[in-house]
Each structure stands twice: as structure tokens, then as C-alpha cells.
Backbone as JSON, one array per atom type, in Angstrom:
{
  "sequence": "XXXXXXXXXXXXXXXXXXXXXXXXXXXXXXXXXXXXXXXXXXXXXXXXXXXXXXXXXXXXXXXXXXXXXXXXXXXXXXXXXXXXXXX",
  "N": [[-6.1, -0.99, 19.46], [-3.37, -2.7, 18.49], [-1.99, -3.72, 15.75], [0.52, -6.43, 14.51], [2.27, -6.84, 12.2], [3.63, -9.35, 10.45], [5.07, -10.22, 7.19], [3.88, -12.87, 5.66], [4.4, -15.81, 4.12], [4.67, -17.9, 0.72], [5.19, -21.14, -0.6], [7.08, -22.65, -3.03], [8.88, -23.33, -6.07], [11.84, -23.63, -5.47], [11.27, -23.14, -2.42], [10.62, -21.56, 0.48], [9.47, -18.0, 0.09], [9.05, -14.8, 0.4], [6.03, -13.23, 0.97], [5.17, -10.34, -1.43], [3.02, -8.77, -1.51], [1.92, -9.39, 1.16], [4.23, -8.15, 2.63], [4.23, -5.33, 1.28], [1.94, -4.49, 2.42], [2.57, -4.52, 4.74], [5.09, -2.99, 5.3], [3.29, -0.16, 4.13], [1.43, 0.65, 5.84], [3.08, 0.28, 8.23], [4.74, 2.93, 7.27], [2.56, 4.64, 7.54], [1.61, 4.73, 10.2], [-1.44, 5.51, 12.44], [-1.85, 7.4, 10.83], [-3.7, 6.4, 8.46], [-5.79, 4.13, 8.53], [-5.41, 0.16, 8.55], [-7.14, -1.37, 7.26], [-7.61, 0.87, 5.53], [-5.54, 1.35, 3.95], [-5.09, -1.32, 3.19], [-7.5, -1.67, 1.04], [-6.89, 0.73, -0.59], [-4.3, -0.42, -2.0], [-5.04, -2.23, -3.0], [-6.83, -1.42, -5.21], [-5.0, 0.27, -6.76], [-2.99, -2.35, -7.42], [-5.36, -3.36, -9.26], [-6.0, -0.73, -10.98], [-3.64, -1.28, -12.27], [-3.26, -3.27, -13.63], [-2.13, -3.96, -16.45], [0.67, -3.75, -16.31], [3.6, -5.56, -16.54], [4.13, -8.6, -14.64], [6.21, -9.38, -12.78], [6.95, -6.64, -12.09], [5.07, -5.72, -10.62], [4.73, -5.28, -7.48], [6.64, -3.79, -6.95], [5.63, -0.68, -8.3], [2.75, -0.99, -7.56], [3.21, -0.17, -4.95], [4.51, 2.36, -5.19], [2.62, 3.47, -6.42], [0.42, 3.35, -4.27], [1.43, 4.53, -1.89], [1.72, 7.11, -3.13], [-1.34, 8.01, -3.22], [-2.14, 7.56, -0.62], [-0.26, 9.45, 0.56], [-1.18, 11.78, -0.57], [-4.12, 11.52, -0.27], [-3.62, 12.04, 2.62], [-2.53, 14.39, 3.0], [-4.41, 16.07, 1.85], [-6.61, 16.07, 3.74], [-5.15, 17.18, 5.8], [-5.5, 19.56, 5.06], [-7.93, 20.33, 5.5], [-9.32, 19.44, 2.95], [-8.67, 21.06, 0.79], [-7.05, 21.18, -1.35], [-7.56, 18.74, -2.97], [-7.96, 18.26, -5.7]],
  "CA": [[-5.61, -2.32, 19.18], [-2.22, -3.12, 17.85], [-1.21, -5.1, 15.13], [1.94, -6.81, 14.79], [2.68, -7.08, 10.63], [4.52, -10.11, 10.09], [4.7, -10.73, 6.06], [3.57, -13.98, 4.99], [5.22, -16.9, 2.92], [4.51, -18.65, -0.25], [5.95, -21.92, -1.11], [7.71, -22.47, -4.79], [9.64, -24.77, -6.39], [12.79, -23.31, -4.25], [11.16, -22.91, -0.78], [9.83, -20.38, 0.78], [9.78, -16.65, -0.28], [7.85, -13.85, 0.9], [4.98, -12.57, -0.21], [5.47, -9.19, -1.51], [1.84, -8.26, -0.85], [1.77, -8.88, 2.52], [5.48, -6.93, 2.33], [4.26, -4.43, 0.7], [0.97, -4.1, 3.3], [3.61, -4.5, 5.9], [5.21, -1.33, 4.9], [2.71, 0.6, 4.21], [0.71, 0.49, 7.44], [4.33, 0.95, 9.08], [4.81, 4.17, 7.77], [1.5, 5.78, 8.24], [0.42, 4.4, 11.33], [-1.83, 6.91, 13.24], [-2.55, 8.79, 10.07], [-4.03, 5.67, 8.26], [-6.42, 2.7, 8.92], [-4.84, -0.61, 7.95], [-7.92, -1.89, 6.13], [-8.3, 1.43, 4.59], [-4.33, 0.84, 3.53], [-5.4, -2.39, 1.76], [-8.07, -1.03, 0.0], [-5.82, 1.35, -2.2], [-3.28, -1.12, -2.64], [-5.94, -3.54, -3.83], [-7.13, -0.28, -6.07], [-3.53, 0.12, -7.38], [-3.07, -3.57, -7.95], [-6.51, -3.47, -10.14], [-5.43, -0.16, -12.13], [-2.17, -1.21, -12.91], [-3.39, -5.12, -14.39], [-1.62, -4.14, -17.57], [2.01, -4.13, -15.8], [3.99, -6.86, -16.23], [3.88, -9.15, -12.89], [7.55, -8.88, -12.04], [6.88, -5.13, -11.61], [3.99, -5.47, -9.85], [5.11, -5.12, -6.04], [6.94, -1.86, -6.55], [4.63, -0.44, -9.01], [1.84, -1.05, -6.71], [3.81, 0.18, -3.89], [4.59, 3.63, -5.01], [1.28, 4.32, -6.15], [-0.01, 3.39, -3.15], [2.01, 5.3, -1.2], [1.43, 8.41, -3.49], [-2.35, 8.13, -3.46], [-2.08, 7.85, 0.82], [0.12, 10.95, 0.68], [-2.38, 13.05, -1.57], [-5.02, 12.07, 0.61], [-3.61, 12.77, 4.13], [-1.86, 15.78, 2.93], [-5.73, 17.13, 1.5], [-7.35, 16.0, 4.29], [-4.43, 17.98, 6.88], [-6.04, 21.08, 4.41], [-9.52, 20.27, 5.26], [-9.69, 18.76, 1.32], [-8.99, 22.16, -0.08], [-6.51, 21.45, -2.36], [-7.53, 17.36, -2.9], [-7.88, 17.63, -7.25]],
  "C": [[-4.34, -2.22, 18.35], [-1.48, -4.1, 17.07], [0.01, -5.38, 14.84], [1.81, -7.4, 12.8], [3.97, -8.04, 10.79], [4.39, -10.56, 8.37], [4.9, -12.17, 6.33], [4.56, -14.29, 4.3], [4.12, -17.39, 1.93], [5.57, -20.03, -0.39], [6.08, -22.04, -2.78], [8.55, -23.42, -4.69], [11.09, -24.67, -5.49], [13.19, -23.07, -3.11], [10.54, -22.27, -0.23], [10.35, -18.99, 0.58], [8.77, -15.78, 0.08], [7.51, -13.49, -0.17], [4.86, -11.44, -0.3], [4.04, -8.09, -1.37], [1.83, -8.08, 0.36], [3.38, -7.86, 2.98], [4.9, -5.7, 2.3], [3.07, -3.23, 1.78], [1.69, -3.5, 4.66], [4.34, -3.01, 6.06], [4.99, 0.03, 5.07], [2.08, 1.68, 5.54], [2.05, 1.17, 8.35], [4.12, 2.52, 9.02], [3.39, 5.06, 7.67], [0.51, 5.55, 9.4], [0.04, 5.2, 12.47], [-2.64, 7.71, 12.12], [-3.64, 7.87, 8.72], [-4.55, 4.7, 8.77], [-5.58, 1.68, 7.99], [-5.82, -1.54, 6.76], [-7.83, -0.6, 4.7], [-6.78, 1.82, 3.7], [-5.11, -0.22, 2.01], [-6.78, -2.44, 0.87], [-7.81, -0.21, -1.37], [-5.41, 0.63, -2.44], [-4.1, -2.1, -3.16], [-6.7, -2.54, -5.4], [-5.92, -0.09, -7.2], [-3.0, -1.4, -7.92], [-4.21, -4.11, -9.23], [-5.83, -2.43, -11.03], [-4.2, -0.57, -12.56], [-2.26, -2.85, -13.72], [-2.43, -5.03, -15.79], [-0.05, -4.04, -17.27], [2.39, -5.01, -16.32], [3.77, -7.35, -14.55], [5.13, -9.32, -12.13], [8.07, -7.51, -11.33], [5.76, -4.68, -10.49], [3.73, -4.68, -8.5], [5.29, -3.39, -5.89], [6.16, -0.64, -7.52], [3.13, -0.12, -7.72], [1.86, -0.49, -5.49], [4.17, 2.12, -3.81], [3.67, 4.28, -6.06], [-0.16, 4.16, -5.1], [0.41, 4.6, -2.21], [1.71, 6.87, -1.76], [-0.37, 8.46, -3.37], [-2.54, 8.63, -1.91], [-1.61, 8.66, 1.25], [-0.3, 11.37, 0.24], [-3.37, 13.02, -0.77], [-4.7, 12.48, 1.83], [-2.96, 14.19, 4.15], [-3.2, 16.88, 2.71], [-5.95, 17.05, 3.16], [-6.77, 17.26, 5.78], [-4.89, 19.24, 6.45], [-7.04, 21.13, 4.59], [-9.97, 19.83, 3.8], [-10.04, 20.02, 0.73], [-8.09, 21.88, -1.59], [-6.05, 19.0, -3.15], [-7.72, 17.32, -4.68], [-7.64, 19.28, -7.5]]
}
């Protein structure tokens, strides 16, 4: 099955602006698709969004974004080792 990632909007007092979540999902999924599930995508980034609560919320997106991305490269890089060298 093939999904088609279109990020989402929010409305605000200025209009509409994307939502940097679904952005950020959008992304993700892009570049590891094949070597990643897209739920199992927004699972970290919902993991990474929880550890990081003490951020500010202007940082949030990219914050959230490249420790996502590093957590999804640590695991597909173990797992290409058989999970020899995963901690």
C-alpha cells in the first residue's frame, strides 16, 4: 500500500500554516521508506516529542526531528548488524 504524505494545516490568527508535525512525519517516512514502517515512524517521533517536553515549543519541530531521525538511524543501522552493535 502506498501512502501519499500531504502535511496538514492549522488555522491562526494569520491563516493557514502548516503543521510541522505532520511536516516533520512527512519527512521522515520520505526518507526511510522501505527501511521503516510509517506508524512505527510516528511512534519515535511521538517518543522524542515526550522526552524532549522541557524544550521550549519554538524548538520543538527540529529538535524532535533530529532525534528522531538519529534514533531511526541507530536502529536500522543495528538491525543491518543483526543488533550486534545496538548499545
Amino acid at each position: 500500500m502506498t501512502t501519499t504524505h500531504t502535511p496538514s494545516y492549522r488555522a491562526n490568527a494569520h491563516g493557514m500554516r502548516p503543521d510541522p508535525y505532520a511536516e516533520t512525519l512527512a519527512r521522515l517516512t520520505a526518507e526511510f521508506t522501505g527501511r521503516f514502517s510509517e506508524r512505527g515512524i510516528e511512534i519515535v517521533l511521538d517518543g522524542c516529542i515526550a522526552d524532549l517536553s522541557g524544550v521550549p515549543f519554538a524548538s520543538m519541530p527540529e529538535m524532535s526531528e533530529r532525534l528522531a531521525l538519529e534514533r531511526i538511524t541507530r536502529y536500522c543501522r543495528s538491525r543491518d548488524r543483526d543488533f550486534t552493535d545496538l548499545w
